[in-house]
Coordinates of C-alpha atoms and ligand atoms in Angstrom, one line a residue:
M1 CA 143.8 -27.9 34.7
T2 CA 141.9 -30.9 35.5
A3 CA 142.6 -33.3 38.4
F4 CA 142.7 -36.5 36.2
D5 CA 143.1 -37.4 32.7
T6 CA 139.8 -39.9 33.0
I7 CA 137.7 -40.8 35.6
I8 CA 135.6 -44.0 35.7
K9 CA 132.5 -43.1 37.5
G10 CA 129.9 -45.0 39.2
G11 CA 130.7 -48.8 38.7
T12 CA 131.3 -51.4 41.0
I13 CA 134.9 -51.9 41.5
V14 CA 135.8 -55.9 41.6
T15 CA 139.2 -57.2 42.6
A16 CA 140.4 -60.7 43.7
A17 CA 140.0 -59.7 47.2
D18 CA 136.7 -57.6 47.2
R19 CA 134.1 -55.3 45.6
Y20 CA 132.9 -51.9 46.2
R21 CA 131.3 -49.2 44.5
A22 CA 133.9 -46.3 43.6
D23 CA 135.1 -44.0 41.1
I24 CA 138.7 -44.3 39.5
G25 CA 140.9 -41.3 38.7
I26 CA 143.3 -42.2 36.1
S27 CA 146.4 -40.0 35.0
G28 CA 149.5 -40.8 32.8
G29 CA 147.8 -44.2 32.2
R30 CA 147.9 -45.4 35.8
I31 CA 145.4 -45.3 38.4
T32 CA 146.1 -42.4 40.4
A33 CA 143.0 -42.2 42.9
I34 CA 140.1 -44.5 44.0
A35 CA 137.2 -42.9 46.1
A36 CA 133.6 -42.6 46.9
E37 CA 133.1 -39.6 44.6
L38 CA 135.6 -37.8 42.2
S39 CA 135.4 -34.9 39.8
S40 CA 137.6 -32.7 37.4
A41 CA 138.9 -35.0 34.5
G42 CA 139.2 -34.3 30.7
T43 CA 136.9 -37.3 30.2
V44 CA 134.4 -38.9 32.1
I45 CA 133.3 -42.7 31.7
D46 CA 130.2 -43.7 33.0
A47 CA 130.1 -47.0 34.5
G48 CA 127.0 -46.7 36.1
G49 CA 125.3 -50.5 36.1
L50 CA 128.6 -52.1 35.1
L51 CA 131.3 -53.8 36.8
V52 CA 134.8 -52.5 36.5
L53 CA 137.4 -55.4 36.7
P54 CA 141.0 -55.5 36.1
G55 CA 141.7 -56.1 32.4
G56 CA 142.0 -59.6 31.3
I57 CA 145.5 -61.1 31.5
D58 CA 145.9 -64.1 29.0
S59 CA 148.8 -65.8 30.0
H60 CA 148.8 -68.6 27.3
V61 CA 148.5 -67.4 23.5
H62 CA 150.0 -68.4 20.3
L63 CA 150.4 -65.6 17.7
S64 CA 152.3 -65.7 14.5
Q65 CA 153.8 -69.0 15.5
P66 CA 155.4 -71.2 12.7
S67 CA 154.4 -75.0 12.4
S68 CA 156.6 -77.6 11.1
D69 CA 153.9 -78.5 8.4
S70 CA 152.1 -76.2 5.9
S71 CA 149.6 -74.7 8.3
V72 CA 149.9 -71.2 9.1
M73 CA 148.5 -69.5 12.2
A74 CA 145.4 -67.6 11.7
D75 CA 146.4 -64.5 13.8
D76 CA 149.3 -62.4 13.6
F77 CA 149.9 -60.0 16.5
Q78 CA 147.4 -57.1 15.1
S79 CA 144.5 -59.4 14.6
G80 CA 145.1 -61.6 17.9
T81 CA 145.5 -58.4 19.9
R82 CA 142.6 -57.1 18.4
A83 CA 140.5 -59.9 19.3
A84 CA 141.9 -59.7 22.8
A85 CA 141.0 -56.3 23.3
A86 CA 137.5 -57.1 22.1
G87 CA 137.0 -59.7 24.6
G88 CA 138.1 -57.6 27.6
T89 CA 141.8 -58.7 27.8
T90 CA 144.7 -56.0 28.1
T91 CA 147.8 -58.1 28.2
V92 CA 148.5 -61.4 26.5
L93 CA 151.6 -63.4 26.9
P94 CA 152.5 -65.3 23.4
F95 CA 155.3 -67.4 22.9
A96 CA 158.4 -66.8 21.1
L97 CA 159.5 -70.0 19.8
Q98 CA 163.1 -71.2 19.3
K99 CA 163.3 -73.7 16.1
K100 CA 165.8 -76.6 16.6
G101 CA 169.0 -75.2 15.6
Q102 CA 168.1 -71.8 16.1
S103 CA 169.7 -69.3 18.9
L104 CA 167.3 -68.2 21.5
R105 CA 168.3 -64.6 20.8
E106 CA 167.5 -65.0 17.1
A107 CA 164.1 -66.4 18.0
V108 CA 163.2 -63.5 20.5
A109 CA 164.4 -61.1 17.9
A110 CA 162.2 -62.4 15.2
Y111 CA 159.0 -62.2 17.4
H112 CA 159.9 -58.7 18.5
A113 CA 160.1 -57.8 14.7
E114 CA 156.7 -59.9 14.2
A115 CA 155.1 -57.8 17.0
D116 CA 156.5 -54.2 17.0
G117 CA 154.0 -51.5 15.8
K118 CA 151.0 -54.1 15.5
C119 CA 149.7 -54.6 19.1
H120 CA 146.4 -53.3 20.4
V121 CA 147.2 -54.4 24.1
D122 CA 150.2 -55.2 26.0
V123 CA 152.3 -57.9 25.3
S124 CA 155.2 -59.9 27.2
F125 CA 156.6 -63.2 25.9
H126 CA 157.3 -66.7 27.4
L127 CA 160.0 -68.4 25.3
I128 CA 159.9 -72.0 24.0
I129 CA 163.1 -74.2 24.4
S130 CA 163.0 -76.6 21.9
D131 CA 166.8 -77.2 21.4
P132 CA 168.6 -76.7 24.8
T133 CA 172.1 -76.8 23.7
P134 CA 174.9 -75.9 26.2
Q135 CA 175.0 -72.6 24.9
V136 CA 171.4 -71.8 25.4
L137 CA 171.8 -73.2 28.8
G138 CA 174.8 -71.7 29.8
Q139 CA 174.7 -68.4 28.2
E140 CA 171.6 -67.5 26.2
L141 CA 168.9 -68.4 28.6
P142 CA 170.3 -66.9 31.8
A143 CA 171.1 -63.6 30.0
L144 CA 167.4 -63.5 28.7
I145 CA 165.9 -64.2 32.1
E146 CA 168.0 -61.4 33.4
A147 CA 166.5 -59.5 30.6
G148 CA 163.1 -59.6 31.6
Y149 CA 162.0 -63.1 29.5
R150 CA 161.4 -64.9 33.0
S151 CA 159.0 -67.7 31.8
F152 CA 159.4 -70.4 29.2
K153 CA 157.5 -73.5 28.2
V154 CA 158.9 -77.0 27.4
F155 CA 157.1 -79.8 25.7
M156 CA 156.9 -83.4 26.4
T157 CA 155.5 -84.1 23.1
Y158 CA 155.6 -83.1 19.5
D159 CA 158.1 -84.2 17.0
D160 CA 159.5 -80.8 16.5
L161 CA 159.7 -79.5 20.1
V162 CA 159.8 -82.7 22.5
L163 CA 162.5 -82.9 25.2
N164 CA 163.9 -86.0 26.6
D165 CA 163.9 -86.3 30.4
R166 CA 167.5 -85.4 30.8
Q167 CA 166.8 -82.3 28.7
L168 CA 163.8 -81.4 30.9
L169 CA 166.0 -81.7 33.8
E170 CA 168.8 -79.4 32.6
V171 CA 166.3 -77.0 31.5
F172 CA 164.5 -77.0 34.8
A173 CA 167.8 -76.5 36.6
V174 CA 168.5 -73.6 34.7
A175 CA 165.4 -72.0 35.5
G176 CA 165.8 -72.8 39.3
L177 CA 169.3 -71.2 39.4
H178 CA 168.1 -68.1 37.4
G179 CA 164.5 -67.7 39.0
A180 CA 162.8 -68.4 35.9
T181 CA 159.1 -69.9 35.7
V182 CA 158.8 -73.3 33.7
M183 CA 155.5 -74.1 32.1
V184 CA 155.1 -77.6 31.0
H185 CA 153.1 -79.2 28.3
A186 CA 152.6 -82.7 29.9
E187 CA 151.7 -85.3 27.6
G188 CA 153.8 -88.2 26.8
Y189 CA 155.6 -88.3 23.3
D190 CA 156.1 -92.1 23.1
A191 CA 152.6 -93.3 24.3
I192 CA 150.9 -90.8 21.9
R193 CA 153.0 -92.0 18.9
F194 CA 152.3 -95.7 20.1
L195 CA 148.4 -95.2 20.3
S196 CA 148.3 -93.1 17.1
E197 CA 150.1 -95.6 14.9
K198 CA 147.9 -98.5 16.1
L199 CA 144.7 -96.5 15.6
E200 CA 146.0 -95.8 11.8
R201 CA 146.9 -99.1 11.2
E202 CA 143.2 -100.1 12.2
G203 CA 142.1 -97.3 10.1
H204 CA 140.7 -95.0 12.7
V205 CA 142.0 -91.6 11.1
A206 CA 139.1 -89.5 11.6
P207 CA 139.5 -86.5 13.8
Y208 CA 137.7 -87.9 16.7
Y209 CA 140.6 -90.7 17.1
H210 CA 142.8 -87.4 18.2
A211 CA 141.1 -87.5 21.5
I212 CA 141.3 -91.6 21.6
S213 CA 145.0 -91.2 20.8
R214 CA 145.8 -88.9 23.7
P215 CA 143.7 -90.3 26.5
E216 CA 144.0 -88.9 30.1
I217 CA 146.5 -91.6 31.1
V218 CA 149.1 -89.9 28.7
E219 CA 148.5 -86.7 30.5
R220 CA 148.4 -88.3 33.9
E221 CA 151.9 -89.9 33.1
A222 CA 153.7 -86.9 31.9
T223 CA 152.2 -84.5 34.5
H224 CA 153.5 -87.0 37.4
R225 CA 156.7 -87.1 35.4
A226 CA 157.1 -83.6 35.0
I227 CA 156.3 -83.0 38.7
S228 CA 159.0 -85.5 39.7
H229 CA 161.4 -83.7 37.8
A230 CA 160.5 -80.2 39.4
E231 CA 161.2 -81.9 42.7
I232 CA 164.5 -83.6 41.9
T233 CA 165.9 -80.1 40.6
G234 CA 163.9 -78.1 43.5
I235 CA 161.9 -75.9 41.2
P236 CA 158.3 -74.7 41.3
I237 CA 156.5 -75.3 37.7
V238 CA 153.6 -74.4 36.0
I239 CA 151.3 -77.1 34.6
V240 CA 149.4 -75.8 31.6
H241 CA 146.3 -76.8 29.8
V242 CA 144.9 -79.2 32.3
S243 CA 142.0 -81.3 31.1
G244 CA 140.7 -83.3 33.6
R245 CA 140.4 -85.4 36.8
E246 CA 143.6 -87.7 36.4
A247 CA 146.1 -84.8 35.8
L248 CA 144.6 -82.9 38.6
E249 CA 144.9 -85.9 41.0
Q250 CA 148.7 -85.7 40.4
I251 CA 148.8 -81.7 41.3
R252 CA 147.0 -82.2 44.4
W253 CA 149.4 -85.2 45.1
A254 CA 152.3 -82.7 45.0
R255 CA 150.9 -80.1 46.6
A256 CA 150.6 -82.4 49.4
R257 CA 154.1 -83.2 49.4
G258 CA 154.5 -79.5 49.8
L259 CA 155.7 -78.8 46.2
K260 CA 154.8 -75.7 44.2
V261 CA 152.9 -76.6 41.3
T262 CA 150.6 -73.9 39.8
A263 CA 147.9 -75.4 37.6
E264 CA 146.0 -73.6 34.5
T265 CA 142.9 -74.8 32.5
C266 CA 141.2 -73.3 29.6
P267 CA 137.6 -72.7 28.3
Q268 CA 137.6 -75.8 26.2
Y269 CA 137.9 -78.2 29.1
I270 CA 134.8 -76.8 30.7
T271 CA 132.7 -76.4 27.8
L272 CA 133.7 -79.0 25.1
T273 CA 134.0 -82.8 25.2
A274 CA 135.9 -85.2 22.8
E275 CA 132.4 -85.9 21.5
D276 CA 132.8 -82.4 19.7
L277 CA 135.4 -84.1 17.6
H278 CA 133.1 -86.6 16.0
D279 CA 132.7 -86.0 12.4
L280 CA 129.0 -86.5 12.3
N281 CA 128.4 -85.2 8.9
M282 CA 131.5 -86.2 7.2
D283 CA 132.1 -82.7 6.9
F284 CA 135.3 -82.8 9.0
N285 CA 134.3 -80.5 11.3
G286 CA 135.5 -82.5 14.1
A287 CA 138.8 -80.9 13.1
K288 CA 137.7 -77.5 14.4
Y289 CA 138.1 -78.7 18.1
V290 CA 141.3 -80.6 17.6
C291 CA 143.6 -79.4 20.3
S292 CA 146.1 -80.7 22.8
P293 CA 145.1 -82.1 25.5
P294 CA 141.9 -82.9 23.8
P295 CA 138.4 -82.1 25.5
R296 CA 137.4 -85.0 27.5
D297 CA 133.9 -85.8 28.8
A298 CA 131.3 -84.5 31.2
A299 CA 133.1 -85.8 34.5
S300 CA 136.2 -84.3 33.5
Q301 CA 134.4 -81.2 33.3
A302 CA 132.8 -81.6 36.6
A303 CA 136.7 -82.5 38.1
I304 CA 138.2 -79.0 36.2
W305 CA 134.9 -77.1 38.1
Q306 CA 136.0 -78.4 41.4
G307 CA 139.3 -77.5 40.6
L308 CA 138.6 -73.8 40.1
T309 CA 136.5 -73.7 43.0
D310 CA 139.0 -75.2 45.5
G311 CA 141.8 -73.3 43.9
T312 CA 143.9 -76.2 42.6
L313 CA 143.6 -74.3 39.2
E314 CA 144.6 -71.1 39.7
L315 CA 145.1 -70.0 36.0
F316 CA 142.4 -69.4 33.2
S317 CA 144.0 -69.0 29.9
S318 CA 142.9 -69.2 26.3
D319 CA 145.6 -71.3 25.0
H320 CA 144.5 -69.4 21.9
C321 CA 146.1 -71.2 18.9
P322 CA 144.4 -70.3 15.9
F323 CA 144.1 -72.1 12.5
F324 CA 141.6 -71.5 9.7
F325 CA 139.3 -74.4 9.2
Q326 CA 139.2 -74.0 5.5
D327 CA 141.8 -72.0 3.6
A328 CA 142.1 -71.7 0.0
Q329 CA 145.9 -71.9 0.2
G330 CA 145.8 -75.2 1.9
R331 CA 147.1 -73.6 5.3
G332 CA 144.1 -74.7 7.8
K333 CA 142.8 -77.9 9.5
D334 CA 140.8 -79.0 6.6
T335 CA 143.5 -80.2 4.1
P336 CA 143.8 -83.5 1.9
K337 CA 146.5 -84.6 4.1
A338 CA 144.8 -83.8 7.4
R339 CA 141.9 -86.1 6.0
T340 CA 144.3 -89.1 5.8
S341 CA 145.0 -88.7 9.6
F342 CA 143.9 -87.0 12.6
R343 CA 147.8 -86.9 13.0
W344 CA 148.1 -84.3 10.6
V345 CA 145.3 -81.8 11.8
P346 CA 146.9 -78.6 13.3
N347 CA 146.6 -78.9 17.2
G348 CA 145.2 -75.7 18.4
I349 CA 141.8 -73.7 18.7
P350 CA 141.0 -69.8 18.6
G351 CA 139.8 -68.6 22.1
V352 CA 141.4 -65.2 23.3
E353 CA 138.3 -63.3 22.4
T354 CA 135.5 -65.6 23.9
R355 CA 137.7 -66.6 27.4
L356 CA 136.1 -64.0 29.5
P357 CA 132.5 -64.4 28.6
I358 CA 132.8 -68.1 28.8
L359 CA 134.3 -68.2 32.5
F360 CA 131.9 -65.5 33.3
S361 CA 128.7 -66.9 32.1
E362 CA 129.5 -70.8 33.0
G363 CA 131.1 -69.6 36.3
V364 CA 129.6 -66.5 37.8
S365 CA 126.4 -66.3 36.1
K366 CA 125.6 -69.9 36.7
G367 CA 126.7 -69.4 40.5
R368 CA 129.9 -71.5 40.6
I369 CA 132.6 -69.0 41.3
S370 CA 132.3 -65.5 43.0
L371 CA 133.2 -62.5 41.1
E372 CA 136.3 -62.2 43.1
T373 CA 137.7 -65.7 41.9
F374 CA 136.8 -64.8 38.3
V375 CA 138.9 -61.9 38.7
A376 CA 141.8 -64.0 40.2
L377 CA 141.3 -66.9 37.6
T378 CA 141.4 -64.5 34.4
A379 CA 143.7 -61.5 35.7
T380 CA 145.4 -61.4 39.1
N381 CA 147.0 -64.8 39.3
H382 CA 148.5 -64.4 36.0
A383 CA 150.3 -61.2 36.8
K384 CA 151.3 -62.8 40.2
T385 CA 152.6 -66.0 38.3
Y386 CA 154.6 -64.1 35.3
G387 CA 155.9 -61.4 37.4
L388 CA 153.5 -58.7 36.1
Y389 CA 151.9 -57.9 39.8
P390 CA 151.1 -55.3 40.9
R391 CA 151.7 -53.3 37.8
K392 CA 148.8 -55.3 36.1
G393 CA 145.9 -57.8 37.4
T394 CA 144.7 -55.5 40.0
I395 CA 142.6 -52.2 40.6
A396 CA 145.2 -50.3 42.9
I397 CA 146.7 -47.0 43.2
G398 CA 149.6 -46.9 41.1
S399 CA 148.8 -49.7 38.9
D400 CA 148.4 -49.4 35.1
A401 CA 144.8 -48.4 34.3
D402 CA 144.2 -51.6 32.5
L403 CA 140.3 -52.1 33.2
V404 CA 137.3 -53.6 31.5
L405 CA 133.8 -52.4 32.0
W406 CA 131.4 -55.6 32.3
D407 CA 127.8 -55.5 31.9
A408 CA 126.9 -58.6 34.1
T409 CA 123.5 -59.0 32.7
R410 CA 123.9 -58.6 28.8
Q411 CA 122.9 -61.9 26.9
E412 CA 125.0 -62.5 23.7
T413 CA 125.4 -65.5 21.5
I414 CA 129.0 -66.1 20.2
R415 CA 129.1 -65.9 16.6
Q416 CA 131.8 -66.3 14.3
A417 CA 130.5 -63.1 12.5
N418 CA 131.1 -60.8 15.3
L419 CA 134.5 -61.8 16.4
H420 CA 137.8 -60.0 15.5
H421 CA 140.1 -62.9 15.5
G422 CA 141.8 -64.2 12.2
S423 CA 140.4 -67.4 12.2
D424 CA 137.3 -68.4 9.9
Y425 CA 135.4 -70.1 12.7
T426 CA 134.8 -70.4 16.5
P427 CA 134.6 -73.6 18.5
W428 CA 131.6 -71.9 20.5
E429 CA 129.4 -70.9 17.4
G430 CA 126.0 -70.6 18.7
F431 CA 127.2 -70.5 22.6
E432 CA 125.0 -68.6 24.6
V433 CA 126.5 -66.3 27.5
T434 CA 125.3 -64.0 30.1
G435 CA 127.6 -61.2 31.0
W436 CA 129.9 -59.2 28.3
P437 CA 132.7 -57.0 28.1
V438 CA 131.6 -53.5 26.7
V439 CA 134.7 -50.9 27.4
T440 CA 138.2 -52.2 27.5
I441 CA 140.6 -49.6 28.6
L442 CA 144.3 -49.9 28.4
R443 CA 146.7 -47.7 30.4
G444 CA 143.8 -45.2 30.6
E445 CA 142.8 -45.2 26.9
V446 CA 139.7 -46.8 25.3
V447 CA 140.5 -49.5 23.5
M448 CA 137.4 -51.1 22.6
K449 CA 133.8 -49.5 22.9
D450 CA 130.7 -51.6 22.0
G451 CA 132.8 -54.1 20.0
Q452 CA 134.5 -51.4 18.1
I453 CA 138.3 -51.1 18.3
L454 CA 139.4 -47.5 18.6
N455 CA 142.8 -47.6 19.2
R456 CA 145.9 -48.0 16.7
P457 CA 147.9 -51.1 16.4
G458 CA 151.1 -50.3 18.1
A459 CA 149.4 -48.5 21.2
G460 CA 150.0 -51.8 22.9
A461 CA 153.5 -52.1 24.4
Y462 CA 156.0 -54.7 25.2
I463 CA 156.2 -55.2 28.7
S464 CA 159.3 -56.7 30.7
R465 CA 158.8 -58.8 33.5
S466 CA 160.2 -59.3 36.9
R467 CA 160.2 -62.6 39.2
S468 CA 156.8 -64.3 39.8
I469 CA 155.3 -63.8 43.4
D470 CA 155.1 -67.0 45.3
Ligands
LIG1 O1 146.6 -77.8 20.9 C1 147.2 -76.9 21.3 N1 147.1 -76.8 22.5 N2 148.0 -76.2 20.8 C2 148.7 -75.1 21.0 C3 150.2 -75.7 21.2 C4 150.1 -75.8 22.9 O2 150.4 -77.2 23.1 O3 149.8 -75.4 23.8
LIG2 ZN1 150.8 -76.7 25.1
LIG3 ZN1 149.3 -73.6 24.2

């Protein structure tokens, strides 16, 4: 009889609060001991020379999500969670999207059917509310919040998702009443339509004009409006995928007023710019970088770093929204219709697998953020914001043994050929990083070692969530 199922030996543990050398004892999928020296285990994993971090939590991921056009997501729950595991992430929060006219319960059931038996890491759903009927607001949503679906996203743009101001206010009020967390996609629908149609009339239809059709002012205006609605209804909100200085200014303004506004950013806003959308060789390559909000410029990247270091931005997610670039069945970004206008290029890029290496390399290895801030931005703050803490997002006795063993000195070049996602490209092809996940552990079981996925689809569990921690 051994004391532990597994011991992680000789690593340097890092949490959002501290770092120290210790062994970790794991039994029944949970951390049961942390001490300078542990012995007596069925399995001993040598972490000598490695960092031991909480498994990444990616709280903004789209998997198996239907689009209104013919594009199809390049990742289902199997390939998307496989990619997450390969990149050191042990929990993902994808969206269960309510189509207009659909009941929320139906949407949730459909996503469970998509996910069941397929996941390599743990999963919990946010909802997307696109049709806030009296039935949805009065009955379905409160019941689902009570059942552990404690967060939902609303959109201020996109034809098939946009809510008007009255609807936003009503949805916010329900969240306030029942203790749910609202995530807001803050870009203004009418301004985007106005600018897009003007650009099209002028013949500016290449992918680059996607960025011109959604300038920072469009994001700034919507961020301010969402914050105002949150103040009117008295609720905290999360502004997702913040891309630059202007939205950040609104968030700082709101916080100075005492409002609880949490803000998220993503790898694209520290590494890409609108220039990446330029179709330099007339090969439509710019479409690979079309996402919303679009990447901005060097000054915005600097503003995002400022937000990450001063605590304005607390969540670093991928917004993994994977499409094929070219797909024989015409389901990707490069289609005859998309070549007629940027408006028809599916919005979104893959990134769940590269999120941690990019932030580690650009942040920790380049001396911009501490190891502890890295852990907070990639795991702990997600767990706190979305009701998973302290079960997940930290290394503590009683927590799930979700860990990533991290080689802080390993140099890698990101290559599509080595990634595990379903998409046929990565926006970061050729991007060099220092720092790499070498082992991913989910509830005590090794999921990934040296890039090999070792667990079976279905080993990942669905996690029901409690209220967020303020
Ligand atoms: O372009 C993006 N971000 N697509 C994903 C959907 C969303 O708004 O998060
Ligand atoms: Zn969004
Ligand atoms: Zn998204």
